[in-house]
Coordinates of C-alpha atoms and ligand atoms in Angstrom, one line a residue:
Chain A
M1333 CA 1.4 23.0 -18.8
T1334 CA 2.1 23.2 -22.5
D1335 CA 5.3 25.1 -22.6
S1336 CA 7.5 24.2 -19.8
L1337 CA 10.2 26.8 -20.5
Q1338 CA 7.6 29.6 -20.4
W1339 CA 6.3 28.1 -17.2
F1340 CA 9.7 28.1 -15.6
N1341 CA 10.4 31.7 -16.6
L1342 CA 7.1 32.7 -15.1
L1343 CA 8.0 30.8 -12.0
E1344 CA 11.3 32.5 -11.7
Q1345 CA 9.8 36.0 -12.1
N1346 CA 7.2 35.1 -9.5
R1347 CA 9.8 33.7 -7.1
R1348 CA 11.4 37.2 -7.1
K1349 CA 8.1 38.9 -6.7
V1350 CA 6.5 36.9 -3.9
I1351 CA 9.1 35.9 -1.4
P1352 CA 9.6 38.7 1.0
M1353 CA 13.3 39.8 1.1
S1354 CA 13.0 41.1 4.6
G1355 CA 10.9 40.1 7.6
A1356 CA 12.2 36.5 7.7
N1357 CA 9.1 35.2 9.5
Q1358 CA 6.6 36.0 6.8
I1359 CA 5.2 32.9 5.2
P1360 CA 6.1 32.8 1.4
Q1361 CA 3.0 33.2 -0.7
V1362 CA 2.7 31.2 -4.0
S1363 CA 2.1 33.2 -7.1
G1364 CA -0.8 33.3 -9.5
A1365 CA -3.8 33.9 -7.1
D1366 CA -7.0 35.0 -8.7
P1367 CA -8.3 38.2 -6.9
S1368 CA -11.6 36.5 -6.1
I1369 CA -11.0 32.8 -5.7
G1370 CA -7.3 32.6 -5.1
H1371 CA -5.8 29.3 -6.3
L1372 CA -9.0 27.4 -6.1
E1373 CA -9.4 26.6 -9.7
E1374 CA -5.8 25.5 -10.2
F1375 CA -5.9 23.3 -7.1
N1376 CA -9.2 21.7 -8.1
S1377 CA -8.1 21.0 -11.6
D1378 CA -4.9 19.2 -10.6
P1379 CA -4.1 19.2 -6.9
L1380 CA -0.8 17.4 -7.2
L1381 CA 0.7 19.5 -10.0
F1382 CA -0.4 22.6 -8.0
L1383 CA 1.1 21.4 -4.7
Q1384 CA 4.4 20.6 -6.4
R1385 CA 4.4 24.1 -7.8
V1386 CA 3.8 25.5 -4.3
H1387 CA 6.8 23.6 -3.0
K1388 CA 9.1 24.5 -5.9
E1389 CA 8.3 28.1 -5.5
C1390 CA 8.2 28.4 -1.8
G1391 CA 10.2 25.5 -0.3
E1392 CA 9.5 24.0 3.1
I1393 CA 6.6 26.3 3.8
G1394 CA 4.3 28.1 1.4
E1395 CA 0.9 29.6 1.5
F1396 CA -1.9 29.5 -1.1
D1397 CA -5.5 30.6 -1.1
L1398 CA -8.6 28.3 -1.6
A1399 CA -11.3 30.9 -2.1
G1400 CA -10.5 32.7 1.1
L1401 CA -9.2 29.7 3.0
G1402 CA -5.5 30.4 3.6
T1403 CA -3.7 27.1 3.4
I1404 CA -0.1 26.4 4.3
L1405 CA 1.8 23.6 2.7
L1406 CA 4.5 22.2 4.9
V1407 CA 7.1 19.9 3.4
G1408 CA 9.8 17.7 5.0
S1409 CA 10.2 15.4 8.0
E1410 CA 10.8 18.1 10.5
A1411 CA 7.7 20.0 9.5
H1412 CA 5.6 16.7 9.4
E1413 CA 6.8 15.8 12.9
A1414 CA 5.7 19.2 14.3
V1415 CA 2.3 18.9 12.7
F1416 CA 1.7 15.2 13.5
R1417 CA 2.7 15.6 17.2
A1418 CA 0.5 18.7 17.7
N1419 CA -2.7 18.0 19.7
E1420 CA -6.2 18.4 18.5
E1421 CA -6.7 21.7 20.5
Q1422 CA -4.0 23.3 18.4
L1423 CA -4.3 21.6 15.0
S1424 CA -7.7 20.0 14.4
A1425 CA -8.3 17.2 11.9
A1426 CA -12.0 17.3 12.8
Q1427 CA -12.4 20.9 11.6
A1428 CA -10.4 20.3 8.5
Y1429 CA -12.4 17.2 7.4
Q1430 CA -15.9 18.5 7.7
M1431 CA -16.6 17.2 4.2
M1432 CA -16.7 13.6 5.6
I1433 CA -19.8 14.3 7.7
P1434 CA -22.4 13.7 4.9
V1435 CA -20.6 10.5 3.9
F1436 CA -20.2 8.9 7.3
G1437 CA -23.3 10.6 8.8
E1438 CA -24.0 12.9 11.7
G1439 CA -22.8 11.6 15.0
I1440 CA -19.8 9.6 13.5
Q1441 CA -16.2 10.5 13.6
Y1442 CA -15.9 14.2 12.9
G1443 CA -19.6 14.6 13.0
A1444 CA -19.5 13.7 16.6
P1445 CA -18.2 15.6 19.6
P1446 CA -14.5 14.9 20.2
H1447 CA -15.0 12.7 23.3
I1448 CA -17.3 10.5 21.3
E1449 CA -15.0 10.4 18.2
R1450 CA -12.2 9.3 20.5
Q1451 CA -14.3 6.4 21.8
Q1452 CA -15.4 5.4 18.3
L1453 CA -11.8 5.3 17.1
K1454 CA -10.9 3.1 20.1
I1455 CA -13.8 0.8 19.0
Q1456 CA -12.4 0.7 15.4
I1457 CA -9.0 -0.4 16.6
Q1458 CA -10.4 -3.3 18.5
G1459 CA -10.9 -5.1 15.1
L1460 CA -7.4 -4.4 14.0
K1461 CA -5.5 -5.8 17.0
H1462 CA -2.9 -8.3 16.3
D1463 CA -5.0 -11.4 17.3
R1464 CA -7.7 -10.4 14.8
M1465 CA -5.1 -9.9 12.1
L1466 CA -4.3 -13.6 12.3
N1467 CA -7.7 -14.4 10.8
Y1468 CA -7.6 -11.9 8.0
A1469 CA -4.6 -13.2 6.0
G1470 CA -6.5 -16.5 5.3
I1471 CA -9.6 -14.7 4.3
V1472 CA -7.7 -12.5 1.8
E1473 CA -6.0 -15.5 0.4
H1474 CA -9.3 -17.3 0.0
E1475 CA -10.8 -14.3 -1.9
T1476 CA -7.8 -14.1 -4.2
T1477 CA -8.1 -17.8 -5.0
L1478 CA -11.7 -17.2 -6.0
L1479 CA -10.5 -14.5 -8.3
I1480 CA -7.9 -16.8 -9.8
K1481 CA -10.6 -19.3 -10.6
Q1482 CA -12.3 -16.6 -12.7
L1483 CA -9.1 -15.5 -14.4
G1484 CA -8.3 -18.8 -15.9
K1485 CA -5.2 -19.4 -18.0
K1486 CA -4.6 -16.1 -19.7
G1487 CA -6.2 -12.8 -20.6
T1488 CA -6.2 -9.1 -19.9
I1489 CA -7.1 -7.3 -16.7
D1490 CA -7.8 -3.8 -15.8
V1491 CA -5.9 -3.4 -12.6
N1492 CA -8.1 -0.6 -11.3
Q1493 CA -11.2 -2.5 -11.7
I1494 CA -10.0 -5.9 -10.7
F1495 CA -8.4 -4.7 -7.4
S1496 CA -11.3 -2.4 -6.6
D1497 CA -13.6 -5.4 -6.9
L1498 CA -11.3 -7.7 -5.0
T1499 CA -10.6 -5.4 -2.1
L1500 CA -14.3 -4.6 -1.8
K1501 CA -14.8 -8.3 -1.2
T1502 CA -11.8 -8.8 1.1
S1503 CA -12.6 -5.7 3.2
T1504 CA -16.2 -6.6 3.5
H1505 CA -15.4 -10.2 4.3
C1506 CA -12.7 -9.4 6.9
L1507 CA -14.6 -6.6 8.5
L1508 CA -18.2 -7.5 8.1
G1509 CA -18.2 -11.3 7.9
A1510 CA -18.9 -14.0 5.3
E1511 CA -22.7 -13.4 5.1
L1512 CA -22.6 -9.8 4.1
R1513 CA -19.8 -10.6 1.7
S1514 CA -21.9 -13.2 0.0
E1515 CA -24.8 -10.7 -0.3
L1516 CA -22.5 -8.2 -1.9
N1517 CA -24.5 -7.5 -4.9
D1518 CA -24.5 -4.8 -7.6
E1519 CA -26.6 -2.5 -5.4
F1520 CA -24.0 -2.5 -2.7
S1521 CA -21.2 -1.7 -5.1
T1522 CA -23.2 1.1 -6.7
L1523 CA -24.1 2.7 -3.4
Y1524 CA -20.6 2.5 -2.3
K1525 CA -19.4 4.2 -5.5
D1526 CA -21.9 7.0 -5.0
L1527 CA -20.5 7.5 -1.5
E1528 CA -17.0 7.7 -2.8
N1529 CA -17.9 10.1 -5.5
G1530 CA -19.3 12.4 -2.9
I1531 CA -15.7 13.7 -2.3
A1532 CA -13.8 15.8 -4.8
P1533 CA -11.0 18.3 -4.5
S1534 CA -13.5 21.1 -4.1
S1535 CA -14.9 19.4 -1.0
L1536 CA -11.9 20.7 1.0
S1537 CA -12.8 24.3 0.5
D1538 CA -16.6 23.9 0.4
P1539 CA -17.6 20.7 2.2
F1540 CA -21.4 21.1 2.0
E1541 CA -21.6 22.6 -1.5
K1542 CA -25.0 21.5 -2.9
N1543 CA -24.5 19.5 -6.1
E1544 CA -25.7 16.2 -7.6
R1545 CA -22.6 14.4 -6.3
L1546 CA -23.4 15.2 -2.8
T1547 CA -27.2 14.5 -3.1
K1548 CA -26.4 11.0 -4.5
C1549 CA -23.9 10.4 -1.8
I1550 CA -26.4 11.3 1.0
R1551 CA -29.1 9.1 -0.7
A1552 CA -26.6 6.2 -0.9
R1553 CA -25.8 6.5 2.8
K1554 CA -29.4 6.3 3.7
R1555 CA -29.9 3.1 1.7
L1556 CA -26.8 1.6 3.2
E1557 CA -28.1 2.3 6.6
E1558 CA -31.2 0.3 5.8
L1559 CA -29.2 -2.7 4.3
I1560 CA -26.7 -2.8 7.2
G1561 CA -29.5 -2.2 9.8
D1562 CA -31.4 -5.2 8.5
H1563 CA -28.3 -7.3 8.7
V1564 CA -27.7 -6.2 12.3
D1565 CA -31.3 -7.1 13.1
R1566 CA -31.0 -10.6 11.6
R1567 CA -27.8 -11.2 13.5
R1568 CA -29.4 -10.1 16.8
T1569 CA -32.3 -12.5 16.2
K1570 CA -30.0 -15.4 15.4
G1571 CA -27.9 -14.7 18.5
K1572 CA -24.8 -16.2 17.0
I1573 CA -21.5 -14.4 17.7
Y1574 CA -19.2 -13.6 14.8
E1575 CA -15.5 -12.9 14.6
D1576 CA -15.7 -9.7 12.6
M1577 CA -15.8 -5.9 12.9
L1578 CA -19.5 -5.7 12.7
Q1579 CA -19.7 -7.8 15.8
V1580 CA -17.3 -5.5 17.5
Y1581 CA -19.5 -2.5 16.7
M1582 CA -22.6 -4.4 17.8
D1583 CA -21.1 -5.4 21.1
S1584 CA -19.3 -2.1 21.9
K1585 CA -20.5 0.4 24.4
Y1586 CA -19.5 4.0 25.0
E1587 CA -17.9 4.8 28.4
D1588 CA -21.3 5.7 29.8
G1589 CA -22.7 2.2 28.9
T1590 CA -24.8 3.2 25.9
P1591 CA -24.4 0.8 22.9
L1592 CA -24.0 2.1 19.3
N1593 CA -27.3 2.6 17.5
K1594 CA -27.9 1.4 14.0
A1595 CA -27.1 4.8 12.4
E1596 CA -23.8 4.8 14.3
I1597 CA -23.0 1.2 13.4
T1598 CA -23.7 2.0 9.7
G1599 CA -21.5 5.1 10.1
M1600 CA -18.7 3.0 11.6
V1601 CA -18.9 0.5 8.7
I1602 CA -18.8 3.2 6.1
W1603 CA -16.0 5.0 7.8
F1604 CA -13.9 1.9 7.9
M1605 CA -14.7 0.8 4.3
F1606 CA -14.1 4.3 3.1
A1607 CA -10.7 4.7 4.7
G1608 CA -9.5 1.2 3.7
H1609 CA -11.0 0.2 0.4
H1610 CA -9.7 2.4 -2.4
T1611 CA -6.5 3.1 -0.7
S1612 CA -5.7 -0.6 -0.6
A1613 CA -7.1 -1.2 -4.1
N1614 CA -4.9 1.5 -5.6
T1615 CA -1.8 0.4 -3.7
T1616 CA -2.3 -3.2 -5.0
A1617 CA -2.7 -1.8 -8.5
W1618 CA 0.4 0.5 -8.3
T1619 CA 2.5 -2.2 -6.8
L1620 CA 1.7 -4.8 -9.5
L1621 CA 2.3 -2.2 -12.1
E1622 CA 5.8 -1.4 -10.6
V1623 CA 6.6 -5.2 -10.4
V1624 CA 5.9 -5.4 -14.2
K1625 CA 7.7 -2.2 -15.0
N1626 CA 10.9 -3.2 -13.0
P1627 CA 11.9 -6.6 -14.4
A1628 CA 15.4 -6.2 -12.9
Y1629 CA 14.0 -7.4 -9.6
L1630 CA 11.5 -9.9 -10.9
S1631 CA 13.5 -13.1 -10.6
K1632 CA 14.6 -12.2 -7.0
L1633 CA 11.0 -11.4 -6.1
L1634 CA 9.6 -14.6 -7.6
E1635 CA 12.3 -16.6 -5.9
E1636 CA 11.4 -15.1 -2.6
I1637 CA 7.7 -15.8 -3.1
D1638 CA 8.4 -19.5 -4.1
Q1639 CA 10.6 -20.0 -1.1
V1640 CA 8.1 -18.7 1.3
F1641 CA 5.3 -20.8 -0.2
L1642 CA 7.5 -23.8 0.0
K1643 CA 8.1 -23.2 3.7
F1644 CA 4.5 -22.1 4.5
P1645 CA 1.8 -23.8 2.4
T1646 CA -0.8 -21.1 3.3
V1647 CA -0.5 -17.4 3.9
T1648 CA -0.1 -16.5 7.5
V1649 CA 1.2 -13.4 9.4
E1650 CA 4.5 -15.3 9.8
S1651 CA 4.9 -16.1 6.1
L1652 CA 4.0 -12.6 5.1
R1653 CA 6.8 -11.3 7.3
E1654 CA 9.3 -13.2 5.3
L1655 CA 8.3 -11.6 2.0
L1656 CA 10.8 -8.8 2.5
L1657 CA 11.3 -7.7 -1.1
L1658 CA 7.6 -7.7 -1.8
D1659 CA 7.3 -5.6 1.3
G1660 CA 9.9 -3.3 -0.2
F1661 CA 8.0 -3.1 -3.5
I1662 CA 4.8 -2.1 -1.7
R1663 CA 6.4 0.5 0.4
E1664 CA 8.3 2.0 -2.5
S1665 CA 5.0 2.1 -4.5
L1666 CA 3.4 3.8 -1.6
R1667 CA 6.3 6.3 -1.6
L1668 CA 6.0 7.2 -5.3
H1669 CA 2.2 6.8 -5.5
P1670 CA 0.7 7.6 -2.1
P1671 CA -3.1 7.3 -2.3
L1672 CA -3.9 10.2 0.1
N1673 CA -2.3 13.5 -0.6
A1674 CA -4.1 16.3 1.1
I1675 CA -3.5 15.5 4.8
T1676 CA -5.1 18.6 6.4
R1677 CA -5.4 20.3 9.8
R1678 CA -7.2 23.5 10.9
V1679 CA -5.1 25.8 13.0
M1680 CA -7.1 26.3 16.3
S1681 CA -4.6 28.5 18.0
D1682 CA -1.5 30.2 16.5
F1683 CA 1.0 27.5 15.5
Q1684 CA 4.7 28.2 15.7
Y1685 CA 6.9 26.4 13.2
K1686 CA 10.5 27.5 13.3
E1687 CA 10.5 31.3 12.7
F1688 CA 7.0 31.2 11.2
T1689 CA 3.7 31.9 13.0
I1690 CA 0.8 30.2 11.3
P1691 CA -2.3 32.1 12.4
T1692 CA -5.5 30.6 13.9
G1693 CA -8.2 29.8 11.2
K1694 CA -5.8 28.8 8.5
N1695 CA -5.4 25.3 7.2
I1696 CA -2.1 23.3 7.2
M1697 CA -1.6 20.7 4.5
I1698 CA 0.9 17.9 4.2
C1699 CA 1.3 16.2 0.8
P1700 CA 3.0 12.8 0.8
Y1701 CA 3.4 13.0 -3.0
V1702 CA 5.5 16.1 -2.7
S1703 CA 7.4 15.1 0.4
H1704 CA 8.2 11.7 -0.8
K1705 CA 10.3 13.2 -3.6
L1706 CA 12.7 15.1 -1.4
E1707 CA 16.3 14.3 -2.3
K1708 CA 17.3 14.8 1.3
S1709 CA 15.0 12.0 2.6
F1710 CA 15.1 9.8 -0.5
P1711 CA 18.3 10.0 -2.6
K1712 CA 17.4 9.8 -6.4
P1713 CA 13.8 10.2 -5.4
L1714 CA 12.3 9.6 -8.8
S1715 CA 13.8 6.2 -9.3
F1716 CA 11.9 3.2 -8.2
N1717 CA 14.1 1.1 -5.9
P1718 CA 12.3 -1.5 -3.8
E1719 CA 15.6 -2.1 -1.9
R1720 CA 16.0 1.5 -0.8
P1721 CA 16.7 1.6 2.9
S1722 CA 13.8 3.2 5.0
P1723 CA 14.6 6.6 6.3
K1724 CA 15.9 6.6 9.9
D1725 CA 13.2 8.8 11.3
N1726 CA 9.4 8.2 11.6
F1727 CA 8.3 11.2 9.7
S1728 CA 9.8 11.1 6.2
E1729 CA 7.7 8.2 4.9
I1730 CA 4.2 9.4 5.4
A1731 CA 1.9 7.5 3.1
F1732 CA 0.0 6.5 6.3
G1733 CA 0.3 9.9 7.9
G1734 CA 1.9 10.0 11.3
G1735 CA 1.4 10.6 15.0
R1736 CA -2.0 10.9 16.6
H1737 CA -4.0 10.4 13.5
K1738 CA -1.8 7.9 11.8
C1739 CA -3.7 5.3 9.7
I1740 CA -4.9 2.7 12.1
G1741 CA -5.4 0.3 9.2
N1742 CA -1.7 0.4 8.1
G1743 CA -0.9 -3.1 9.2
F1744 CA -4.1 -4.5 7.7
A1745 CA -3.5 -2.7 4.4
I1746 CA 0.0 -4.1 4.0
L1747 CA -1.2 -7.6 5.0
Q1748 CA -3.9 -7.4 2.4
V1749 CA -1.8 -6.1 -0.5
K1750 CA 0.9 -8.5 0.2
T1751 CA -1.4 -11.5 0.4
I1752 CA -3.1 -10.6 -2.9
L1753 CA 0.1 -10.0 -4.8
A1754 CA 2.0 -13.0 -3.4
T1755 CA -0.9 -15.3 -4.3
L1756 CA -1.2 -13.9 -7.8
L1757 CA 2.5 -13.7 -8.6
K1758 CA 3.0 -17.2 -7.6
Q1759 CA 0.6 -18.4 -10.3
Y1760 CA 0.8 -15.8 -13.1
T1761 CA 3.2 -13.8 -15.2
F1762 CA 2.0 -10.3 -16.0
N1763 CA 3.0 -8.0 -18.8
L1764 CA 2.2 -4.4 -19.9
S1765 CA -0.3 -4.3 -22.7
E1766 CA 0.7 -0.8 -23.7
L1767 CA 3.9 1.2 -23.9
P1768 CA 5.2 2.0 -20.4
E1769 CA 4.6 5.8 -20.9
K1770 CA 0.9 5.2 -21.5
Y1771 CA 0.5 4.3 -17.8
G1772 CA -0.1 7.6 -16.0
E1773 CA -1.6 8.9 -12.8
A1774 CA -5.2 10.1 -12.1
M1775 CA -6.7 11.5 -9.0
P1776 CA -10.5 11.5 -9.0
A1777 CA -12.1 11.9 -5.6
L1778 CA -8.8 13.0 -4.1
I1779 CA -7.3 9.5 -4.2
L1780 CA -4.3 8.9 -6.5
R1781 CA -4.6 5.9 -8.7
P1782 CA -3.3 4.6 -12.1
K1783 CA -5.0 6.4 -15.1
D1784 CA -7.8 4.4 -16.8
P1785 CA -7.5 2.2 -18.7
C1786 CA -4.7 0.4 -16.9
E1787 CA -4.5 -3.0 -18.5
L1788 CA -2.0 -5.8 -18.0
T1789 CA -2.0 -9.2 -19.8
Y1790 CA -1.5 -12.3 -17.8
V1791 CA -0.7 -15.9 -18.4
K1792 CA -0.6 -18.8 -16.0
K1793 CA 2.8 -20.3 -15.3
D1794 CA 3.8 -23.6 -16.8
G1795 CA 2.4 -26.6 -15.1
Q1796 CA -0.3 -24.6 -13.3
G1797 CA -2.9 -24.5 -16.1
R1798 CA -6.3 -25.9 -15.4
Chain B
M679 CA 11.7 0.6 0.6
L680 CA 13.1 -2.1 2.8
K681 CA 12.4 -2.4 6.5
K682 CA 15.3 -1.9 8.9
T683 CA 16.6 -5.1 10.5
V684 CA 18.8 -4.9 13.6
K685 CA 20.9 -7.9 14.8
V686 CA 21.3 -8.6 18.5
D687 CA 24.8 -8.4 19.7
N688 CA 25.1 -10.8 22.6
R689 CA 27.9 -8.9 24.2
L690 CA 25.6 -5.9 24.8
R691 CA 22.8 -5.2 27.2
Y692 CA 19.8 -3.3 26.0
R693 CA 17.2 -0.8 27.2
I694 CA 13.9 0.3 25.6
E695 CA 12.8 3.7 24.7
L696 CA 9.1 4.4 23.9
D697 CA 7.6 7.3 21.9
H698 CA 4.2 7.3 23.5
D699 CA 2.8 10.0 21.2
L700 CA 2.9 7.5 18.3
C701 CA 1.4 4.4 20.0
Q702 CA -2.1 3.4 18.9
G703 CA -2.5 0.2 20.9
H704 CA -2.2 -2.3 18.1
S705 CA -0.6 -4.8 20.5
V706 CA 1.8 -6.3 18.0
C707 CA 4.6 -5.6 20.6
I708 CA 2.8 -7.7 23.2
A709 CA 2.4 -10.6 20.8
E710 CA 6.2 -10.5 20.2
A711 CA 7.4 -9.8 23.8
P712 CA 4.7 -10.4 26.4
A713 CA 7.3 -10.4 29.1
L714 CA 8.3 -6.8 28.2
F715 CA 5.1 -4.9 27.3
S716 CA 1.5 -4.5 28.4
L717 CA -1.3 -2.2 27.4
N718 CA -2.6 0.5 29.7
E719 CA -6.3 1.4 29.4
S720 CA -6.0 5.1 28.7
N721 CA -8.3 8.0 28.5
A722 CA -6.7 9.1 25.2
S723 CA -7.8 7.8 21.8
Y724 CA -5.8 4.7 22.1
D725 CA -4.7 2.3 24.8
Q726 CA -1.1 2.9 25.5
I727 CA 1.9 0.6 25.6
Q728 CA 3.6 0.2 29.0
L729 CA 7.0 -1.3 29.9
I730 CA 6.7 -4.1 32.3
T731 CA 10.4 -3.9 33.0
S732 CA 13.1 -1.5 31.9
E733 CA 15.8 -4.2 32.1
I734 CA 15.9 -6.6 29.2
D735 CA 17.6 -9.8 30.1
E736 CA 19.5 -11.7 27.5
E737 CA 16.7 -14.1 26.5
Q738 CA 14.4 -11.2 25.9
S739 CA 16.7 -9.2 23.5
E740 CA 15.5 -11.0 20.4
A741 CA 11.9 -10.5 21.3
A742 CA 12.5 -6.8 22.0
F743 CA 14.1 -6.4 18.6
R744 CA 11.1 -8.1 16.9
A745 CA 8.7 -5.8 18.7
Q746 CA 10.7 -2.9 17.4
K747 CA 10.7 -4.2 13.9
Y748 CA 7.0 -5.1 13.7
C749 CA 5.4 -2.3 15.6
P750 CA 3.6 -0.6 12.8
N751 CA 4.2 2.9 14.2
G752 CA 7.9 3.0 15.1
V753 CA 7.1 3.5 18.8
I754 CA 9.8 1.2 20.2
R755 CA 13.5 1.8 20.1
V756 CA 15.9 -0.8 21.6
L757 CA 19.2 0.8 22.4
P758 CA 22.4 -0.6 23.8
I759 CA 23.2 0.4 27.4
E760 CA 26.4 2.4 27.4
D761 CA 29.0 1.0 29.7
S762 CA 29.6 3.3 32.6
Ligands
HEM1261 C1 -2.6 1.6 1.5 C2 -3.7 1.8 2.2 C3 -3.9 3.0 3.1 C4 -3.4 4.3 3.0 C5 -2.3 4.8 2.1 C6 -4.0 5.0 4.1 C7 -3.6 6.3 4.4 C8 -4.1 7.0 5.6 C9 -3.6 8.3 6.0 C10 -2.6 9.2 5.2 C11 -4.3 8.6 7.1 C12 -4.1 9.9 7.9 C13 -5.0 11.0 7.6 C14 -4.6 12.3 8.4 O1 -3.7 12.3 9.2 O2 -5.3 13.2 8.2 C15 -5.2 7.5 7.4 C16 -6.0 7.5 8.5 C17 -6.9 6.5 8.7 N1 -6.9 5.2 8.1 FE1 -5.9 4.7 6.5 N2 -4.9 4.2 4.8 C18 -4.9 3.0 4.1 C19 -5.6 1.9 4.5 C20 -6.5 1.9 5.6 C21 -7.3 0.7 6.0 C22 -7.2 -0.7 5.3 C23 -8.0 1.1 7.0 C24 -9.0 0.3 7.8 C25 -9.0 -1.0 7.8 C26 -7.7 2.5 7.3 C27 -8.3 3.2 8.3 C28 -7.9 4.5 8.7 C29 -8.6 5.3 9.7 C30 -9.7 4.8 10.6 C31 -7.9 6.5 9.8 C32 -8.2 7.7 10.7 C33 -7.3 7.7 11.9 C34 -7.6 8.9 12.8 O3 -8.3 9.8 12.4 O4 -7.0 9.0 13.9 N3 -6.8 2.9 6.4 N4 -5.0 6.6 6.4
SF4_1262 S1 4.0 0.0 20.7 FE1 3.5 -0.3 18.5 S2 2.8 -2.4 18.5 FE2 2.8 -1.9 20.6 S3 0.8 -1.1 21.0 FE3 1.9 0.7 20.5 S4 1.7 1.0 18.3 FE4 1.0 -1.1 18.8

């Protein structure tokens, strides 16, 4: 977008052209479709810019075309609620997310029949119940303390890299146990990266497109299956019981009494890591960046952290609950920089929203990045305000989605980000190493994160040097 | 964005409303108020929260509000009972 005035003029002309003046129930179509591939190229090159344009041009509901796949963007809490409450028979997540099958493997999540997927999801949530959460805070604090030992007195960090590494360790440790965490070698991280790179904006419209990305991804999955499979065998031989997710997978049975096989266990591990790792890493990075960029709240935030650490010497679920302003910082960062922005459903039978009928076969998309900037839901939406009151309803703030498919890891994610940041901010002062405007956004692999390089300098607070 | 906090008003009596569509069986509510909630093994994707009693007595009000506050999915609403 080089000339914004020209762009706006074009937009105005198109607005007149595309929105039907009569026939109130026709879904507004966004302008600029290429006759053969529709808006695919524009969507793939910058999904967020494109979705913002769809909303600006069409409002609450607008249709675009991804190479023949008609997609309807719905914006606003009322629309979100309608979509999030609809059942799978009407709006299907499974059909919309077929691109996850090569990553997780056949027979897992959306690669499995719905009644199996439902049981697998139930198994996943076993490891995220409240009683398990009590263990996780201590583990995340321990891993952050190990990082602090490496950081030393002062230096520069790249927040993307440092939090990607750290959350890979915390997630693996909490979910798969201390042993696998200690075996976390370069091979594991590389394989894992290959898996993540398997997904790109184009995967939405063409999930099984043959390319090098996908080939690498499938190879990485195979190798991970070997590594995790060996680990499961070793555990079974030892016969010791562990307090982690892997143990939950190993011990769980489907309703008919069959246990999960090794391919399924691997798939469950990848599913879980995939959903939780980069989303949490990016949220940690964004939040720290916002802490540094908003010094007006800093002394209050540090005061809160100091008070809580005085009262509770170690991090616990209780102590985290008292970090209200830090919680506000995280949620406000999630509002302005939501990691997942193409929440999608396939319409399985005509879906009525207000006066519009969305026909079977189309996709519906919800984009937190767009919806979180609605003036109606968030007054002065572009300003960062960690003390902003939460909206009254359950469907305006949707960084974790909503309803039936809402993120089951949302409590764990907040616990993790809070623990990492409280532990770091207690010991270090951070500063931008570049001018604020140099810190932008990037969205590789469909997950929004700070643009590389994203560096901060840090120095240990007085009296805490080693 | 700050989480909502609601204060208990000791002069009021409260009831609980649940939005079952949103419950994913995390069981935070049970940890906060075991006298009020239990989980029901369900055939759906998630086990579902169930009310043990619809009447909240005075000592339970604080716990009910904590469950409302800490349920990660906004399932629980604690509402004053209107005087009739
Ligand atoms: C800040 C971090 C996170 C963000 C922003 C996030 C966001 C989301 C969103 C938007 C969805 C809904 C997708 C949809 O409706 O189509 C979702 C689903 C999910 N998330 Fe997260 N997530 C995060 C962390 C985690 C973590 C840490 C875990 C696991 C420990 C996790 C596990 C899942 C799972 C299993 C689902 C699928 C639920 C279903 O299909 O019913 N997420 N997440
Ligand atoms: S009501 Fe909330 S805390 Fe309780 S089980 Fe349901 S989702 Fe979990």
